[in-house]
Amino acid sequence: MERQKNTNSGVKIIEVCKVAPPPILSSESDSPKSLPLSFFDLRWLKYPPIQSLLFYELPTLDAKTTPSLLSSFHSDILPRLKHSLSLTLHHYLPLAGNLTWPESSDKPVINYVESDCDAVTLVVAESDADFYRLSGTNYEDVIKSAEYHPLVPDLIMSRERTGLLALQVTTFRDGGFSIGITTHHVVLDGSTVITFLKSWAHTCRSLGSGQSYYNYSLVVPDLPLELKPFYDRSVIKDPAGLENLYLKQWLDLDGRSNRSLVCFELKQVFPDSVRGVFHLTRADIQKLRQSVNQYYSGDDGDHVHASTFSVTYAYVVLCLVKAEGLTKNDDEILVVFGMDCRSRLDPPLPNTYFGNCLVGCRVVTKTKSLVVDDDNCRSGLAAATKIISDGIKNLETNGVLKGAEKWLAIVTPSNFHPASVARIYSISGSPRFGFYSGTDFGWGRPRKFDIVSLDWSGSISLSDSRDGNGGVEIGLALSKQHMETFASLFAQGLE
């Protein structure tokens, strides 16, 4: 296709192509060509797309060979990425399709129509930015949030139909490349996204290197059981009629019988927003856990499960509250996190269930209990951990679907940020997903993983650590001033 250039970002678009499942084999796929939405999916019908980035180093750092490396990338690595994507879509036909809501249908549906040339949009681009700065994890190397935006693609979206997945591969002149992933939350929660990426990486590795992949153009590698998507919606029970409730609420939003599929507008990203990545080692997490356990050791009435998730989230929230100056006695914050409930339903769903299966916990608390001055902020950390631990306990005790009739109202724009709270803290991702450990396409683990959509969501991203030592990587998007203060508090609390 004709080359285009974005002169403002230093990113040149080389190609915009469509990658489809192998047409000869699509009829043999176990993946459905039509997929209904469950009430878990309908909750996210108009939620803004989620955007992520994976950065990879090319095989050598020798600057003298960089031109030949880039040439090799376009002649070998890029074709393998495209070809393995096509083969992977054989197992994930819905991702090559579109979401529509026909007048003749009671609810939206995902359809893959081979005759309509349905496919995933893949953008190929080149950037003159500094790869090693953008893919670094030292918060002192300031990365403006806007620098990531040209590296992720947009979903093709209209009132009548919308794509579900778009990808962008961007090469950098100094020897690396990135894969930008944009997904529609209507059918892709974090667990489903990472299962797809792991499947793509597994397929790409199976092709080997060099030009030999052309010899396997019609051979679709089988996926291991832990990666095979499970599509059966009939196992999800809906005795409370949540599906019909959500459908009516969507149809009545912004007019009568409104079937528009256009997502909500993104929140404005402030010009001084910067990105930061912080690390908690296994030893750091154990230290935080011991601090919480010691605080509650003499209180028989309070049992706090100081899990890796709860102490990590608590520590980050504690540092953010102080960094952002939310220390007045009457300041309230909303602490939000999601829980994968695949294993908690009756009957339970397999881990590879394709679609959304998230429940959320929302807790309002005053910040005065978190900002008590003591040694290493022990009481504040303990209080924050208890808030999160109790939220998890309540979900498990009361049932994961309790209050589900109110879920949809929570994700509409008017309720994104209740006026009564000073700040919302929420989580994207999970250390359990294995964004680093599971996305080796044949050139090693990513140098960096980041969630670009933190810029508008204000969320905190959590992932496994690149070195695989059991630590946690934390991603943030804040103003430069708040990021510097947070970094200082984060380091001081671990001393």
Coordinates of C-alpha atoms in Angstrom, one line a residue:
M1 CA 0.0 0.0 0.0
E2 CA 1.1 3.6 -0.4
R3 CA 3.5 4.8 2.2
Q4 CA 2.3 7.4 4.7
K5 CA 4.2 9.4 7.3
N6 CA 3.2 10.9 10.6
T7 CA 5.6 13.9 10.7
N8 CA 4.7 14.8 14.2
S9 CA 5.7 11.6 15.9
G10 CA 8.7 10.4 13.9
V11 CA 6.9 7.2 13.0
K12 CA 6.6 6.3 9.4
I13 CA 3.8 3.9 8.3
I14 CA 5.3 1.4 5.9
E15 CA 2.3 -0.8 5.3
V16 CA -1.3 -1.4 6.5
C17 CA -2.3 -5.0 5.8
K18 CA -5.0 -7.5 6.7
V19 CA -4.0 -10.8 8.2
A20 CA -6.7 -13.5 7.9
P21 CA -6.8 -17.1 9.0
P22 CA -5.7 -19.6 6.2
P23 CA -8.8 -19.6 3.9
I24 CA -8.4 -23.3 2.9
L25 CA -8.4 -24.4 6.6
S26 CA -10.9 -22.0 8.2
S27 CA -13.7 -24.5 7.5
E28 CA -11.9 -27.1 9.5
S29 CA -11.4 -24.9 12.5
D30 CA -12.9 -25.8 15.9
S31 CA -13.2 -22.0 16.5
P32 CA -16.8 -20.7 16.0
K33 CA -17.5 -18.2 13.2
S34 CA -20.3 -16.7 15.2
L35 CA -20.0 -16.0 18.9
P36 CA -22.8 -14.6 21.2
L37 CA -21.9 -12.3 24.1
S38 CA -22.4 -13.3 27.7
F39 CA -23.5 -10.9 30.4
F40 CA -19.9 -10.8 31.4
D41 CA -19.1 -9.4 27.9
L42 CA -22.0 -7.0 27.6
R43 CA -20.7 -5.1 30.6
W44 CA -17.8 -3.8 28.4
L45 CA -19.8 -3.2 25.2
K46 CA -18.6 0.5 24.9
Y47 CA -15.6 0.5 27.1
P48 CA -12.6 2.2 25.5
P49 CA -10.1 -0.2 23.9
I50 CA -7.1 -1.5 25.9
Q51 CA -3.7 -0.8 24.4
S52 CA -0.4 -2.5 25.3
L53 CA 3.2 -2.6 24.1
L54 CA 5.8 -5.3 24.0
F55 CA 9.4 -4.2 23.2
Y56 CA 11.9 -6.8 21.8
E57 CA 15.7 -6.5 21.1
L58 CA 17.0 -7.6 17.8
P59 CA 19.7 -10.4 18.0
T60 CA 22.7 -8.1 18.3
L61 CA 23.6 -4.7 19.7
D62 CA 26.4 -4.0 17.2
A63 CA 25.6 -0.6 15.7
K64 CA 27.7 -1.4 12.6
T65 CA 25.3 -4.2 11.6
T66 CA 22.1 -2.4 12.4
P67 CA 21.2 -1.7 8.7
S68 CA 21.5 -5.4 7.8
L69 CA 19.6 -6.3 11.0
L70 CA 16.7 -4.1 9.9
S71 CA 16.9 -5.7 6.5
S72 CA 16.8 -9.1 8.1
F73 CA 13.8 -8.0 10.1
H74 CA 11.8 -7.2 7.1
S75 CA 12.9 -10.3 5.2
D76 CA 12.6 -12.9 8.0
I77 CA 11.2 -11.7 11.3
L78 CA 8.2 -9.7 10.0
P79 CA 7.1 -12.4 7.5
R80 CA 7.2 -15.0 10.3
L81 CA 5.2 -12.7 12.6
K82 CA 2.5 -12.3 9.9
H83 CA 2.4 -15.9 8.9
S84 CA 2.3 -17.2 12.5
L85 CA -0.5 -14.7 13.2
S86 CA -2.5 -16.1 10.3
L87 CA -2.0 -19.6 11.6
T88 CA -2.9 -18.6 15.2
L89 CA -6.2 -17.0 14.0
H90 CA -7.2 -20.5 12.8
H91 CA -7.8 -21.2 16.5
Y92 CA -9.2 -17.7 17.2
L93 CA -11.6 -16.9 14.3
P94 CA -13.7 -14.5 16.3
L95 CA -10.7 -12.1 16.6
A96 CA -10.6 -11.8 12.8
G97 CA -14.3 -10.9 12.8
N98 CA -16.4 -7.9 13.8
L99 CA -18.9 -7.0 16.5
T100 CA -22.2 -6.0 15.1
W101 CA -25.8 -5.4 16.4
P102 CA -28.2 -6.0 13.6
E103 CA -31.8 -4.7 13.9
S104 CA -32.9 -8.3 13.5
S105 CA -30.9 -9.4 16.6
D106 CA -31.8 -9.0 20.2
K107 CA -28.2 -8.6 21.2
P108 CA -24.8 -7.8 19.7
V109 CA -22.9 -10.7 18.1
I110 CA -19.4 -11.4 16.9
N111 CA -19.2 -12.8 13.3
Y112 CA -16.3 -13.9 11.2
V113 CA -17.3 -13.9 7.6
E114 CA -14.7 -15.2 5.2
S115 CA -16.5 -14.0 2.1
D116 CA -16.3 -10.4 3.5
C117 CA -12.5 -10.7 3.8
D118 CA -12.7 -10.3 7.6
A119 CA -9.2 -10.1 9.0
V120 CA -7.0 -8.5 11.7
T121 CA -5.5 -5.1 10.8
L122 CA -1.7 -5.1 11.1
V123 CA 0.3 -1.9 10.8
V124 CA 4.0 -2.0 9.9
A125 CA 5.9 1.1 10.9
E126 CA 9.4 2.5 11.4
S127 CA 10.4 4.9 14.2
D128 CA 13.5 7.2 14.6
A129 CA 13.0 7.3 18.4
D130 CA 15.6 5.9 20.9
F131 CA 14.5 2.2 21.3
Y132 CA 16.6 1.7 24.5
R133 CA 15.2 4.7 26.2
L134 CA 11.6 3.8 25.4
S135 CA 12.1 0.2 26.4
G136 CA 14.0 1.0 29.5
T137 CA 12.7 0.4 33.0
N138 CA 14.6 3.1 34.8
Y139 CA 12.1 5.8 35.8
E140 CA 14.9 8.4 35.8
D141 CA 14.8 8.2 32.0
V142 CA 11.7 10.2 31.6
I143 CA 9.3 8.9 28.9
K144 CA 6.4 11.2 28.0
S145 CA 3.2 9.4 27.7
A146 CA 2.6 10.8 24.3
E147 CA 5.7 9.0 23.0
Y148 CA 4.0 5.7 23.2
H149 CA 0.8 6.7 21.4
P150 CA 2.1 6.4 17.8
L151 CA 3.3 2.8 18.5
V152 CA -0.2 1.4 19.1
P153 CA -2.9 1.1 16.4
D154 CA -6.6 2.2 16.5
L155 CA -9.5 -0.2 16.1
I156 CA -11.6 0.2 13.1
M157 CA -14.9 1.3 14.6
S158 CA -18.3 2.7 13.5
R159 CA -21.8 2.8 14.9
E160 CA -22.7 -0.4 13.0
R161 CA -19.6 -2.6 13.4
T162 CA -16.2 -2.6 15.2
G163 CA -13.1 -4.7 15.1
L164 CA -11.8 -6.6 18.1
L165 CA -8.1 -6.7 17.5
A166 CA -5.5 -4.5 15.8
L167 CA -1.7 -4.9 15.9
Q168 CA 1.3 -2.7 15.0
V169 CA 4.9 -3.8 14.5
T170 CA 7.3 -0.9 14.7
T171 CA 11.1 -1.2 14.0
F172 CA 13.6 1.2 15.5
R173 CA 16.8 2.3 13.8
D174 CA 19.0 1.4 16.7
G175 CA 18.1 -2.2 16.8
G176 CA 14.8 -3.2 18.3
F177 CA 11.1 -3.5 17.5
S178 CA 7.8 -3.2 19.3
I179 CA 4.5 -5.0 19.0
G180 CA 1.5 -2.7 19.8
I181 CA -1.8 -4.5 20.7
T182 CA -5.2 -2.8 20.8
T183 CA -8.1 -5.0 22.0
H184 CA -11.8 -4.5 22.5
H185 CA -12.8 -5.3 26.1
V186 CA -16.2 -6.6 24.9
V187 CA -14.6 -10.1 24.4
L188 CA -11.1 -9.8 25.7
D189 CA -10.3 -9.6 29.3
G190 CA -6.6 -9.7 30.4
S191 CA -6.6 -13.5 30.7
T192 CA -7.9 -14.0 27.2
V193 CA -5.5 -11.4 25.7
I194 CA -2.4 -13.1 27.2
T195 CA -3.7 -16.6 26.2
F196 CA -3.9 -15.3 22.6
L197 CA -0.5 -13.7 22.7
K198 CA 1.0 -16.9 24.2
S199 CA -0.6 -18.9 21.4
W200 CA 0.8 -16.5 18.7
A201 CA 4.3 -16.7 20.3
H202 CA 4.1 -20.5 20.5
T203 CA 3.1 -20.7 16.8
C204 CA 5.8 -18.3 15.8
R205 CA 8.5 -20.3 17.7
S206 CA 7.3 -23.5 16.0
L207 CA 8.1 -22.1 12.6
G208 CA 11.9 -21.9 13.3
S209 CA 14.1 -19.3 11.6
G210 CA 15.1 -18.4 8.1
Q211 CA 12.9 -18.8 5.1
S212 CA 11.8 -22.3 5.8
Y213 CA 8.4 -21.2 7.2
Y214 CA 7.1 -20.9 3.6
N215 CA 7.3 -24.7 3.5
Y216 CA 4.6 -24.9 6.2
S217 CA 2.1 -22.5 4.8
L218 CA -0.8 -24.9 5.1
V219 CA 0.2 -26.6 8.4
V220 CA -1.4 -25.2 11.5
P221 CA 0.6 -26.2 14.6
D222 CA -1.6 -27.6 17.3
L223 CA -1.8 -25.6 20.5
P224 CA -1.1 -27.2 23.9
L225 CA -4.1 -27.8 26.1
E226 CA -3.3 -24.8 28.3
L227 CA -3.6 -22.5 25.3
K228 CA -6.6 -23.9 23.5
P229 CA -9.5 -21.5 23.7
F230 CA -12.8 -22.7 25.2
Y231 CA -15.8 -21.0 23.5
D232 CA -18.9 -22.6 25.0
R233 CA -21.2 -19.9 26.4
S234 CA -23.9 -22.3 27.4
V235 CA -22.0 -23.2 30.6
I236 CA -22.5 -19.7 32.0
K237 CA -25.7 -19.6 34.0
D238 CA -27.8 -16.4 34.2
P239 CA -30.7 -17.1 36.6
A240 CA -31.0 -13.4 37.5
G241 CA -31.5 -12.3 33.9
L242 CA -28.5 -10.1 33.8
E243 CA -28.1 -10.3 30.0
N244 CA -31.6 -8.9 29.4
L245 CA -31.0 -6.2 32.1
Y246 CA -27.7 -5.1 30.5
L247 CA -29.2 -5.1 27.0
K248 CA -32.1 -2.9 28.0
Q249 CA -29.7 -0.5 29.8
W250 CA -27.5 -0.2 26.7
L251 CA -30.5 0.3 24.4
D252 CA -31.8 3.1 26.6
L253 CA -28.5 4.9 27.0
D254 CA -28.3 8.2 25.1
G255 CA -31.6 7.7 23.3
R256 CA -34.1 5.0 22.6
S257 CA -33.1 1.8 21.0
N258 CA -29.5 3.0 20.7
R259 CA -27.5 0.2 19.0
S260 CA -24.4 2.3 18.4
L261 CA -21.2 0.4 19.0
V262 CA -18.9 3.4 19.2
C263 CA -16.9 3.2 22.4
F264 CA -16.9 5.9 25.1
E265 CA -14.5 8.8 24.5
L266 CA -11.1 8.6 26.1
K267 CA -10.2 10.9 29.0
Q268 CA -7.8 13.6 28.0
V269 CA -4.1 12.9 28.6
F270 CA -2.4 15.8 30.3
P271 CA 0.6 17.2 28.4
D272 CA 3.0 16.6 31.3
S273 CA 2.0 13.0 31.8
V274 CA 5.0 10.7 32.0
R275 CA 5.5 6.9 32.3
G276 CA 7.2 5.1 35.1
V277 CA 8.1 1.4 35.8
F278 CA 9.0 0.3 39.3
H279 CA 10.0 -3.1 40.7
L280 CA 9.4 -5.1 43.8
T281 CA 11.7 -8.1 44.2
R282 CA 10.7 -11.3 45.9
A283 CA 12.6 -10.1 48.9
D284 CA 10.8 -6.7 48.9
I285 CA 7.4 -8.4 48.8
Q286 CA 8.4 -10.7 51.7
K287 CA 9.5 -7.7 53.7
L288 CA 6.2 -5.9 53.1
R289 CA 4.3 -9.1 54.0
Q290 CA 6.2 -9.5 57.2
S291 CA 5.5 -5.9 58.2
V292 CA 1.7 -6.5 57.7
N293 CA 1.7 -9.8 59.5
Q294 CA 3.7 -8.4 62.5
Y295 CA 1.2 -5.5 62.7
Y296 CA -1.7 -7.8 63.1
S297 CA 0.0 -10.6 65.0
G298 CA -1.4 -9.5 68.4
D299 CA -4.9 -9.0 67.2
D300 CA -7.0 -12.2 67.2
G301 CA -10.0 -10.4 65.7
D302 CA -8.3 -9.5 62.4
H303 CA -7.0 -12.0 60.0
V304 CA -5.4 -10.4 56.9
H305 CA -4.3 -12.5 53.9
A306 CA -1.1 -10.6 52.9
S307 CA -0.9 -12.1 49.4
T308 CA 1.6 -10.8 46.8
F309 CA -1.2 -9.0 45.1
S310 CA -2.7 -7.3 48.2
V311 CA 0.6 -6.1 49.7
T312 CA 1.8 -4.9 46.3
Y313 CA -1.4 -3.0 45.5
A314 CA -1.5 -1.6 49.1
Y315 CA 2.1 -0.3 49.0
V316 CA 1.6 1.4 45.6
V317 CA -1.7 3.0 46.7
L318 CA 0.0 4.2 50.0
C319 CA 2.8 5.8 48.0
L320 CA 0.4 7.4 45.5
V321 CA -1.9 8.9 48.2
K322 CA 1.1 10.7 49.7
A323 CA 2.7 11.6 46.3
E324 CA -0.6 13.2 45.1
G325 CA -1.2 15.0 48.4
L326 CA -4.4 13.3 49.3
T327 CA -3.7 13.6 53.0
K328 CA -6.6 15.6 54.4
N329 CA -8.7 14.0 57.1
D330 CA -11.8 14.1 54.9
D331 CA -10.2 12.9 51.6
E332 CA -11.7 9.7 50.3
I333 CA -10.4 7.4 47.6
L334 CA -12.0 4.6 45.7
V335 CA -9.9 1.4 45.6
V336 CA -10.9 -0.9 42.7
F337 CA -9.7 -4.2 41.5
G338 CA -11.0 -7.1 39.4
M339 CA -11.0 -10.8 40.1
D340 CA -11.0 -13.6 37.6
C341 CA -13.9 -15.8 38.5
R342 CA -13.5 -18.6 36.0
S343 CA -12.8 -21.1 38.8
R344 CA -15.4 -19.5 41.1
L345 CA -18.5 -20.1 39.0
D346 CA -20.8 -23.1 39.2
P347 CA -19.9 -24.9 37.1
P348 CA -16.4 -23.6 36.9
L349 CA -14.9 -22.5 33.6
P350 CA -11.6 -23.6 32.2
N351 CA -8.7 -21.2 32.4
T352 CA -8.7 -20.9 28.6
Y353 CA -12.4 -19.7 28.5
F354 CA -12.5 -17.1 25.6
G355 CA -14.2 -14.0 26.8
N356 CA -14.7 -11.9 29.9
C357 CA -15.1 -13.5 33.2
L358 CA -14.3 -10.6 35.6
V359 CA -15.9 -9.4 38.8
G360 CA -15.0 -6.2 40.4
C361 CA -14.5 -5.0 44.0
R362 CA -14.9 -1.3 44.9
V363 CA -14.0 0.0 48.3
V364 CA -14.3 3.7 49.5
T365 CA -12.0 4.6 52.3
K366 CA -10.7 7.8 53.9
T367 CA -7.0 8.4 53.4
K368 CA -6.3 9.5 57.0
S369 CA -6.0 5.8 58.0
L370 CA -3.2 5.4 55.3
V371 CA -1.0 8.3 56.1
V372 CA -0.1 7.8 59.7
D373 CA 3.5 8.6 60.4
D374 CA 5.3 5.5 61.9
D375 CA 8.3 3.4 61.2
N376 CA 8.2 2.4 57.5
C377 CA 4.6 3.5 57.4
R378 CA 3.7 0.1 58.9
S379 CA 0.2 1.0 60.1
G380 CA -0.7 2.6 56.8
L381 CA 0.5 -0.4 54.8
A382 CA -1.4 -2.7 57.1
A383 CA -4.6 -0.7 56.8
A384 CA -4.4 -0.6 53.0
T385 CA -3.6 -4.3 52.8
K386 CA -6.6 -5.1 55.0
I387 CA -8.9 -3.0 52.8
I388 CA -7.9 -5.1 49.8
S389 CA -7.8 -8.4 51.7
D390 CA -11.3 -7.8 53.1
G391 CA -12.6 -6.9 49.6
I392 CA -11.4 -10.3 48.2
K393 CA -12.8 -12.1 51.2
N394 CA -16.2 -10.4 50.8
L395 CA -16.4 -11.5 47.1
E396 CA -15.5 -15.1 48.1
T397 CA -18.0 -15.1 51.0
N398 CA -21.0 -13.4 49.4
G399 CA -20.6 -14.9 45.9
V400 CA -18.9 -13.3 42.9
L401 CA -22.2 -12.3 41.3
K402 CA -23.6 -10.4 44.3
G403 CA -24.6 -6.9 43.2
A404 CA -24.1 -7.8 39.5
E405 CA -27.3 -5.9 38.5
K406 CA -25.3 -2.6 39.2
W407 CA -22.2 -3.6 37.2
L408 CA -23.2 -1.9 34.0
A409 CA -24.0 1.5 35.6
I410 CA -20.5 1.5 37.1
V411 CA -18.7 1.5 33.7
T412 CA -20.7 4.3 32.1
P413 CA -18.9 7.6 31.8
S414 CA -21.1 9.4 34.4
N415 CA -20.0 6.9 37.0
F416 CA -16.3 6.4 36.1
H417 CA -15.3 8.9 38.7
P418 CA -17.9 9.5 41.5
A419 CA -17.8 13.2 42.7
S420 CA -17.5 12.1 46.3
V421 CA -14.0 10.7 45.9
A422 CA -10.8 12.5 45.4
R423 CA -9.1 9.7 43.4
I424 CA -9.8 6.3 41.9
Y425 CA -7.1 3.6 42.1
S426 CA -7.6 0.6 39.9
I427 CA -5.5 -2.3 38.6
S428 CA -4.7 -3.5 35.0
G429 CA -3.0 -6.8 34.4
S430 CA -1.7 -9.3 36.8
P431 CA 1.7 -10.9 37.7
R432 CA 0.0 -14.3 37.1
F433 CA -0.5 -13.6 33.4
G434 CA 3.1 -14.0 32.5
F435 CA 3.5 -11.2 30.0
Y436 CA 7.3 -11.7 30.1
S437 CA 7.5 -15.4 30.5
G438 CA 4.9 -16.3 27.9
T439 CA 5.6 -14.0 25.0
D440 CA 8.9 -15.2 23.5
F441 CA 8.3 -15.3 19.7
G442 CA 11.7 -16.8 19.1
W443 CA 13.9 -13.9 19.9
G444 CA 13.9 -14.0 23.7
R445 CA 11.6 -12.4 26.3
P446 CA 10.4 -8.9 25.8
R447 CA 12.7 -6.2 27.0
K448 CA 9.7 -4.3 28.4
F449 CA 5.9 -4.7 28.7
D450 CA 3.7 -1.7 29.3
I451 CA -0.1 -0.9 29.1
V452 CA -0.4 2.3 27.1
S453 CA -4.1 2.9 28.1
L454 CA -3.0 3.7 31.7
D455 CA -2.8 7.2 30.3
W456 CA -6.5 7.6 30.1
S457 CA -7.7 5.0 32.6
G458 CA -5.4 6.2 35.5
S459 CA -4.9 2.5 36.4
I460 CA -1.8 0.8 37.9
S461 CA -0.4 -2.0 35.8
L462 CA 1.0 -5.1 37.4
S463 CA 3.0 -7.8 35.6
D464 CA 5.5 -10.5 36.3
S465 CA 9.2 -9.4 36.3
R466 CA 11.4 -9.7 33.2
D467 CA 14.1 -11.7 35.0
G468 CA 11.6 -14.3 36.3
N469 CA 12.7 -14.1 39.9
G470 CA 9.2 -13.9 41.3
G471 CA 9.1 -10.1 41.6
V472 CA 6.4 -7.7 40.4
E473 CA 6.7 -4.9 37.8
I474 CA 4.5 -1.9 38.4
G475 CA 3.6 0.6 35.7
L476 CA 2.2 4.1 36.2
A477 CA 1.3 7.2 34.2
L478 CA 1.4 10.4 36.4
S479 CA 2.4 14.0 36.1
K480 CA 6.2 14.5 36.2
Q481 CA 6.0 16.1 39.6
H482 CA 3.9 13.3 41.1
M483 CA 6.1 10.7 39.5
E484 CA 9.2 12.1 41.0
T485 CA 7.6 12.2 44.5
F486 CA 6.2 8.7 44.1
A487 CA 9.6 7.4 43.1
S488 CA 11.2 8.9 46.2
L489 CA 8.5 7.5 48.5
F490 CA 8.6 4.1 46.9
A491 CA 12.4 3.7 47.4
Q492 CA 12.3 5.1 50.9
G493 CA 9.7 2.7 52.1
L494 CA 11.8 -0.3 51.0
E495 CA 14.9 0.8 52.9

